[in-house]
Amino acid sequence: EQMKADYAAALSHDLKTPLTAMKGYAITLLLHGEKLDEETRQDALEVINSEIDRVTRMFDNLLHQARLEAGQQGRYIEPVQLPQVVKRVVSVHQLSSRRHEITYNVPEALVVRADRDQLEQILNNLVSNAVKYSPRGCSIHIDARPDGRYAHVEVIDTGPGIAEDQQPYVFERFRRVQDRMSRKVSGSGLGLYITRMLVEGREGEGGVRSQPGSGSTFWFRLPLQRRVTEGR
Ligand code: ADP
């Protein structure tokens, strides 16, 4: 019961924050739009756009969680082109956050067996955390390569990293690291839990490596549609 109450509180706070930001910027544009210079107007629209993405991601996570709990995992498995999904996720985040440079290196031949929406959610959660927890100017890189019958994917950031004793716990439900950085960023501690469930439900696995002070690498692997010969 306590967990449910905490969850409801975290969720309302998470929802309230982007809504308040959107409302503020929308009102400013509505009342003073014509008097604002082009750059300020553009900034306001970018905030509105990225906050909408944030709320959408939260709802997608809740939806995926409900689907997982209802045992409706994996009804839509198909061959999915990994580079296409990565490009899409990067362009959405790049558009809404100019604070970071986001790069990727994903061989064209990587086709995984997955549910496209789930795969997009997995990447979205990892990239959005990298964006959320890394200060301005940090870089974010997505790297993928074939590894036997798997595609091995890494989301690498140069942010604050995660203390070693906390690393085993970040995939647990509602778990948030209690440090200064995480306290400043709003979150419900659900993203990585859902990410792990989605990966493991697809016969994959995932984890984190991190060096406090120099960054984090979140990785996962999912089965390939067919093996890729290195160098082809
Ligand atoms: P949320 O971001 O909503 O708190 P997550 O389950 O996505 O929940 O992440 C759990 C915790 O792991 C976060 O609260 C944060 O402390 C830590 N974390 C996740 N990703 C990163 C990252 N890229 N860099 C540093 N800390 C991170």
Short mmCIF file of C-alpha atoms and ligand atoms in Angstrom, two decimals:
data_model
loop_
_atom_site.label_atom_id
_atom_site.label_comp_id
_atom_site.label_asym_id
_atom_site.label_seq_id
_atom_site.Cartn_x
_atom_site.Cartn_y
_atom_site.Cartn_z
CA GLU A 1 0.00 0.00 0.00
CA GLN A 2 2.83 2.34 0.92
CA MET A 3 4.47 1.53 -2.40
CA LYS A 4 1.26 2.30 -4.28
CA ALA A 5 0.90 5.62 -2.48
CA ASP A 6 4.55 6.50 -3.21
CA TYR A 7 4.04 5.49 -6.81
CA ALA A 8 0.94 7.65 -7.22
CA ALA A 9 2.79 10.58 -5.68
CA ALA A 10 5.83 10.08 -7.93
CA LEU A 11 3.64 9.69 -10.98
CA SER A 12 1.58 12.81 -10.33
CA HIS A 13 4.76 14.75 -9.72
CA ASP A 14 6.27 13.38 -12.93
CA LEU A 15 3.19 14.40 -14.88
CA LYS A 16 2.78 17.73 -13.22
CA THR A 17 6.31 18.89 -14.01
CA PRO A 18 6.10 18.67 -17.84
CA LEU A 19 2.53 19.96 -17.85
CA THR A 20 3.51 23.00 -15.81
CA ALA A 21 6.42 23.71 -18.14
CA MET A 22 4.26 23.34 -21.25
CA LYS A 23 1.53 25.51 -19.83
CA GLY A 24 4.01 28.24 -18.90
CA TYR A 25 5.62 28.36 -22.32
CA ALA A 26 2.29 28.08 -24.17
CA ILE A 27 0.86 31.02 -22.22
CA THR A 28 4.00 33.07 -22.89
CA LEU A 29 3.73 32.38 -26.62
CA LEU A 30 0.02 33.10 -26.61
CA LEU A 31 0.24 36.40 -24.76
CA HIS A 32 3.61 37.74 -25.89
CA GLY A 33 4.48 35.65 -28.94
CA GLU A 34 4.75 38.59 -31.30
CA LYS A 35 7.04 40.56 -29.02
CA LEU A 36 9.51 37.72 -28.50
CA ASP A 37 12.58 37.41 -30.66
CA GLU A 38 12.90 34.41 -32.94
CA GLU A 39 15.39 32.56 -30.72
CA THR A 40 13.25 32.82 -27.58
CA ARG A 41 10.21 31.65 -29.53
CA GLN A 42 12.17 28.71 -30.89
CA ASP A 43 13.41 27.81 -27.38
CA ALA A 44 9.86 27.86 -26.04
CA LEU A 45 8.62 25.58 -28.82
CA GLU A 46 11.52 23.20 -28.20
CA VAL A 47 10.66 22.94 -24.51
CA ILE A 48 7.00 22.27 -25.32
CA ASN A 49 8.03 19.66 -27.88
CA SER A 50 10.45 17.84 -25.56
CA GLU A 51 8.02 17.90 -22.64
CA ILE A 52 5.35 16.32 -24.86
CA ASP A 53 7.89 13.60 -25.73
CA ARG A 54 8.55 13.09 -22.03
CA VAL A 55 4.88 12.65 -21.15
CA THR A 56 4.43 10.34 -24.14
CA ARG A 57 7.36 8.18 -22.96
CA MET A 58 5.84 7.98 -19.49
CA PHE A 59 2.51 6.81 -20.88
CA ASP A 60 4.25 4.34 -23.16
CA ASN A 61 6.07 2.91 -20.14
CA LEU A 62 2.82 2.56 -18.22
CA LEU A 63 1.21 0.92 -21.23
CA HIS A 64 4.09 -1.51 -21.66
CA GLN A 65 3.98 -2.30 -17.96
CA ALA A 66 0.24 -3.02 -18.13
CA ARG A 67 0.80 -5.23 -21.16
CA LEU A 68 3.61 -7.10 -19.41
CA GLU A 69 1.50 -7.65 -16.32
CA ALA A 70 -1.43 -8.86 -18.42
CA GLY A 71 0.90 -11.42 -19.99
CA GLN A 72 0.52 -9.93 -23.44
CA GLN A 73 4.22 -10.04 -24.13
CA GLY A 74 5.42 -10.50 -27.62
CA ARG A 75 2.38 -10.61 -29.80
CA TYR A 76 4.01 -8.53 -32.47
CA ILE A 77 7.39 -10.14 -33.05
CA GLU A 78 8.89 -9.44 -36.45
CA PRO A 79 12.26 -8.78 -38.10
CA VAL A 80 13.16 -5.19 -37.16
CA GLN A 81 15.97 -3.16 -38.77
CA LEU A 82 17.96 -1.93 -35.80
CA PRO A 83 19.56 1.06 -37.62
CA GLN A 84 16.11 2.43 -38.54
CA VAL A 85 14.92 2.33 -34.93
CA VAL A 86 18.14 3.88 -33.63
CA LYS A 87 17.93 6.71 -36.20
CA ARG A 88 14.36 7.42 -35.20
CA VAL A 89 15.08 7.50 -31.46
CA VAL A 90 18.16 9.68 -31.95
CA SER A 91 16.35 12.19 -34.15
CA VAL A 92 13.52 12.59 -31.62
CA HIS A 93 15.97 13.21 -28.76
CA GLN A 94 18.27 15.38 -30.82
CA LEU A 95 15.38 17.59 -31.79
CA SER A 96 14.29 18.09 -28.22
CA SER A 97 17.71 18.36 -26.57
CA ARG A 98 20.41 20.50 -28.07
CA ARG A 99 22.33 20.17 -24.80
CA HIS A 100 24.06 17.00 -25.97
CA GLU A 101 25.59 15.61 -29.06
CA ILE A 102 24.09 12.20 -29.81
CA THR A 103 25.96 9.96 -32.25
CA TYR A 104 25.55 6.35 -33.31
CA ASN A 105 27.28 3.56 -35.13
CA VAL A 106 24.95 0.73 -36.13
CA PRO A 107 25.77 -1.61 -39.03
CA GLU A 108 23.01 -1.66 -41.66
CA ALA A 109 22.86 -5.47 -41.60
CA LEU A 110 21.63 -5.72 -38.01
CA VAL A 111 18.09 -7.10 -38.06
CA VAL A 112 16.70 -8.31 -34.74
CA ARG A 113 13.66 -10.39 -33.85
CA ALA A 114 11.64 -8.04 -31.70
CA ASP A 115 8.47 -6.10 -31.17
CA ARG A 116 9.21 -2.78 -32.87
CA ASP A 117 7.39 -0.66 -30.26
CA GLN A 118 9.15 -2.45 -27.43
CA LEU A 119 12.56 -2.05 -29.03
CA GLU A 120 11.89 1.63 -29.53
CA GLN A 121 10.83 1.92 -25.89
CA ILE A 122 14.01 0.17 -24.67
CA LEU A 123 16.21 2.58 -26.61
CA ASN A 124 14.05 5.57 -25.72
CA ASN A 125 14.36 4.81 -22.01
CA LEU A 126 18.14 4.41 -22.15
CA VAL A 127 18.76 7.48 -24.32
CA SER A 128 16.34 9.60 -22.32
CA ASN A 129 18.15 8.66 -19.08
CA ALA A 130 21.50 9.52 -20.66
CA VAL A 131 20.05 12.90 -21.68
CA LYS A 132 18.34 13.44 -18.32
CA TYR A 133 21.25 12.63 -16.03
CA SER A 134 24.15 14.02 -18.08
CA PRO A 135 24.92 17.72 -17.77
CA ARG A 136 25.03 19.99 -20.79
CA GLY A 137 27.88 19.29 -23.17
CA CYS A 138 28.24 15.58 -22.34
CA SER A 139 28.20 13.24 -25.27
CA ILE A 140 25.96 10.26 -25.87
CA HIS A 141 26.83 7.47 -28.25
CA ILE A 142 24.89 4.40 -29.37
CA ASP A 143 26.99 1.53 -30.56
CA ALA A 144 25.76 -1.79 -31.94
CA ARG A 145 27.53 -4.86 -33.27
CA PRO A 146 26.74 -8.48 -34.01
CA ASP A 147 27.87 -10.92 -31.32
CA GLY A 148 27.16 -14.54 -32.20
CA ARG A 149 23.42 -14.90 -32.54
CA TYR A 150 22.79 -11.58 -30.80
CA ALA A 151 22.89 -7.88 -31.57
CA HIS A 152 24.85 -6.21 -28.77
CA VAL A 153 23.76 -2.61 -28.21
CA GLU A 154 25.34 -0.01 -25.92
CA VAL A 155 24.16 3.45 -24.90
CA ILE A 156 27.25 5.24 -23.66
CA ASP A 157 27.20 8.59 -21.88
CA THR A 158 29.90 10.77 -20.37
CA GLY A 159 27.64 11.84 -17.50
CA PRO A 160 28.06 11.50 -13.72
CA GLY A 161 28.08 7.68 -13.64
CA ILE A 162 26.56 5.51 -10.93
CA ALA A 163 28.25 4.45 -7.68
CA GLU A 164 29.34 0.83 -7.79
CA ASP A 165 27.23 -0.24 -4.80
CA GLN A 166 24.12 1.22 -6.49
CA GLN A 167 24.61 -0.36 -9.90
CA PRO A 168 23.01 -3.75 -9.10
CA TYR A 169 19.81 -2.03 -7.96
CA VAL A 170 19.00 0.52 -10.68
CA PHE A 171 16.91 -2.03 -12.64
CA GLU A 172 14.59 -2.62 -9.70
CA ARG A 173 11.12 -1.19 -9.65
CA PHE A 174 10.86 2.34 -8.18
CA ARG A 175 14.59 2.33 -7.51
CA ARG A 176 16.32 5.69 -7.85
CA VAL A 177 19.87 6.48 -6.85
CA GLN A 178 19.83 8.80 -3.88
CA ASP A 179 22.52 11.24 -4.94
CA ARG A 180 22.40 14.97 -5.56
CA MET A 181 22.15 14.64 -9.34
CA SER A 182 19.24 12.18 -9.34
CA ARG A 183 17.32 14.19 -6.76
CA LYS A 184 17.40 17.22 -9.07
CA VAL A 185 15.91 15.19 -11.94
CA SER A 186 12.33 14.00 -11.75
CA GLY A 187 11.64 10.32 -12.31
CA SER A 188 9.60 7.42 -11.01
CA GLY A 189 12.28 4.71 -11.01
CA LEU A 190 10.25 2.70 -13.50
CA GLY A 191 12.13 3.19 -16.77
CA LEU A 192 14.98 0.74 -16.26
CA TYR A 193 12.70 -1.83 -14.62
CA ILE A 194 10.47 -1.85 -17.70
CA THR A 195 13.50 -1.80 -19.98
CA ARG A 196 14.85 -4.92 -18.30
CA MET A 197 11.48 -6.70 -18.45
CA LEU A 198 11.18 -5.91 -22.15
CA VAL A 199 14.69 -7.14 -22.93
CA GLU A 200 14.41 -10.33 -20.86
CA GLY A 201 10.97 -11.08 -22.29
CA ARG A 202 12.60 -11.18 -25.73
CA GLU A 203 15.23 -13.78 -24.77
CA GLY A 204 17.77 -11.05 -24.26
CA GLU A 205 19.75 -9.66 -21.37
CA GLY A 206 21.11 -6.33 -20.29
CA GLY A 207 23.12 -4.47 -17.70
CA VAL A 208 25.20 -1.47 -16.79
CA ARG A 209 28.89 -0.66 -16.47
CA SER A 210 29.78 2.64 -14.92
CA GLN A 211 32.72 4.57 -13.64
CA PRO A 212 31.52 7.26 -11.23
CA GLY A 213 32.71 10.60 -12.53
CA SER A 214 33.25 9.51 -16.11
CA GLY A 215 29.99 8.04 -17.36
CA SER A 216 27.70 5.05 -17.75
CA THR A 217 27.25 2.39 -20.38
CA PHE A 218 23.90 0.67 -20.45
CA TRP A 219 23.91 -2.39 -22.70
CA PHE A 220 21.47 -5.00 -23.92
CA ARG A 221 21.45 -7.84 -26.38
CA LEU A 222 18.60 -9.23 -28.44
CA PRO A 223 18.50 -12.22 -30.81
CA LEU A 224 19.36 -11.47 -34.42
CA GLN A 225 16.98 -12.49 -37.17
CA ARG A 226 19.98 -14.29 -38.68
CA ARG A 227 23.68 -14.31 -37.93
CA VAL A 228 25.72 -11.52 -39.49
CA THR A 229 29.19 -12.39 -40.72
CA GLU A 230 31.60 -9.79 -39.37
CA GLY A 231 32.98 -7.55 -42.10
CA ARG A 232 30.15 -8.10 -44.57
P1 ADP B 1 13.99 7.32 -13.28
O1 ADP B 1 14.89 7.93 -14.32
O2 ADP B 1 12.54 7.55 -13.56
O3 ADP B 1 14.38 7.67 -11.87
P2 ADP B 1 15.03 4.70 -14.11
O4 ADP B 1 14.52 3.35 -13.72
O5 ADP B 1 15.06 5.01 -15.56
O6 ADP B 1 14.14 5.73 -13.30
O7 ADP B 1 16.50 4.87 -13.51
C1 ADP B 1 16.77 4.49 -12.15
C2 ADP B 1 17.90 5.31 -11.57
O8 ADP B 1 19.14 4.98 -12.19
C3 ADP B 1 17.74 6.82 -11.81
O9 ADP B 1 16.94 7.40 -10.80
C4 ADP B 1 19.19 7.31 -11.74
O10 ADP B 1 19.55 7.51 -10.40
C5 ADP B 1 19.98 6.13 -12.29
N1 ADP B 1 20.35 6.30 -13.72
C6 ADP B 1 19.71 5.78 -14.79
N2 ADP B 1 20.34 6.10 -15.95
C7 ADP B 1 21.42 6.83 -15.61
C8 ADP B 1 22.49 7.46 -16.36
N3 ADP B 1 22.57 7.36 -17.69
N4 ADP B 1 23.43 8.14 -15.65
C9 ADP B 1 23.38 8.22 -14.28
N5 ADP B 1 22.40 7.66 -13.54
C10 ADP B 1 21.42 6.98 -14.17
#
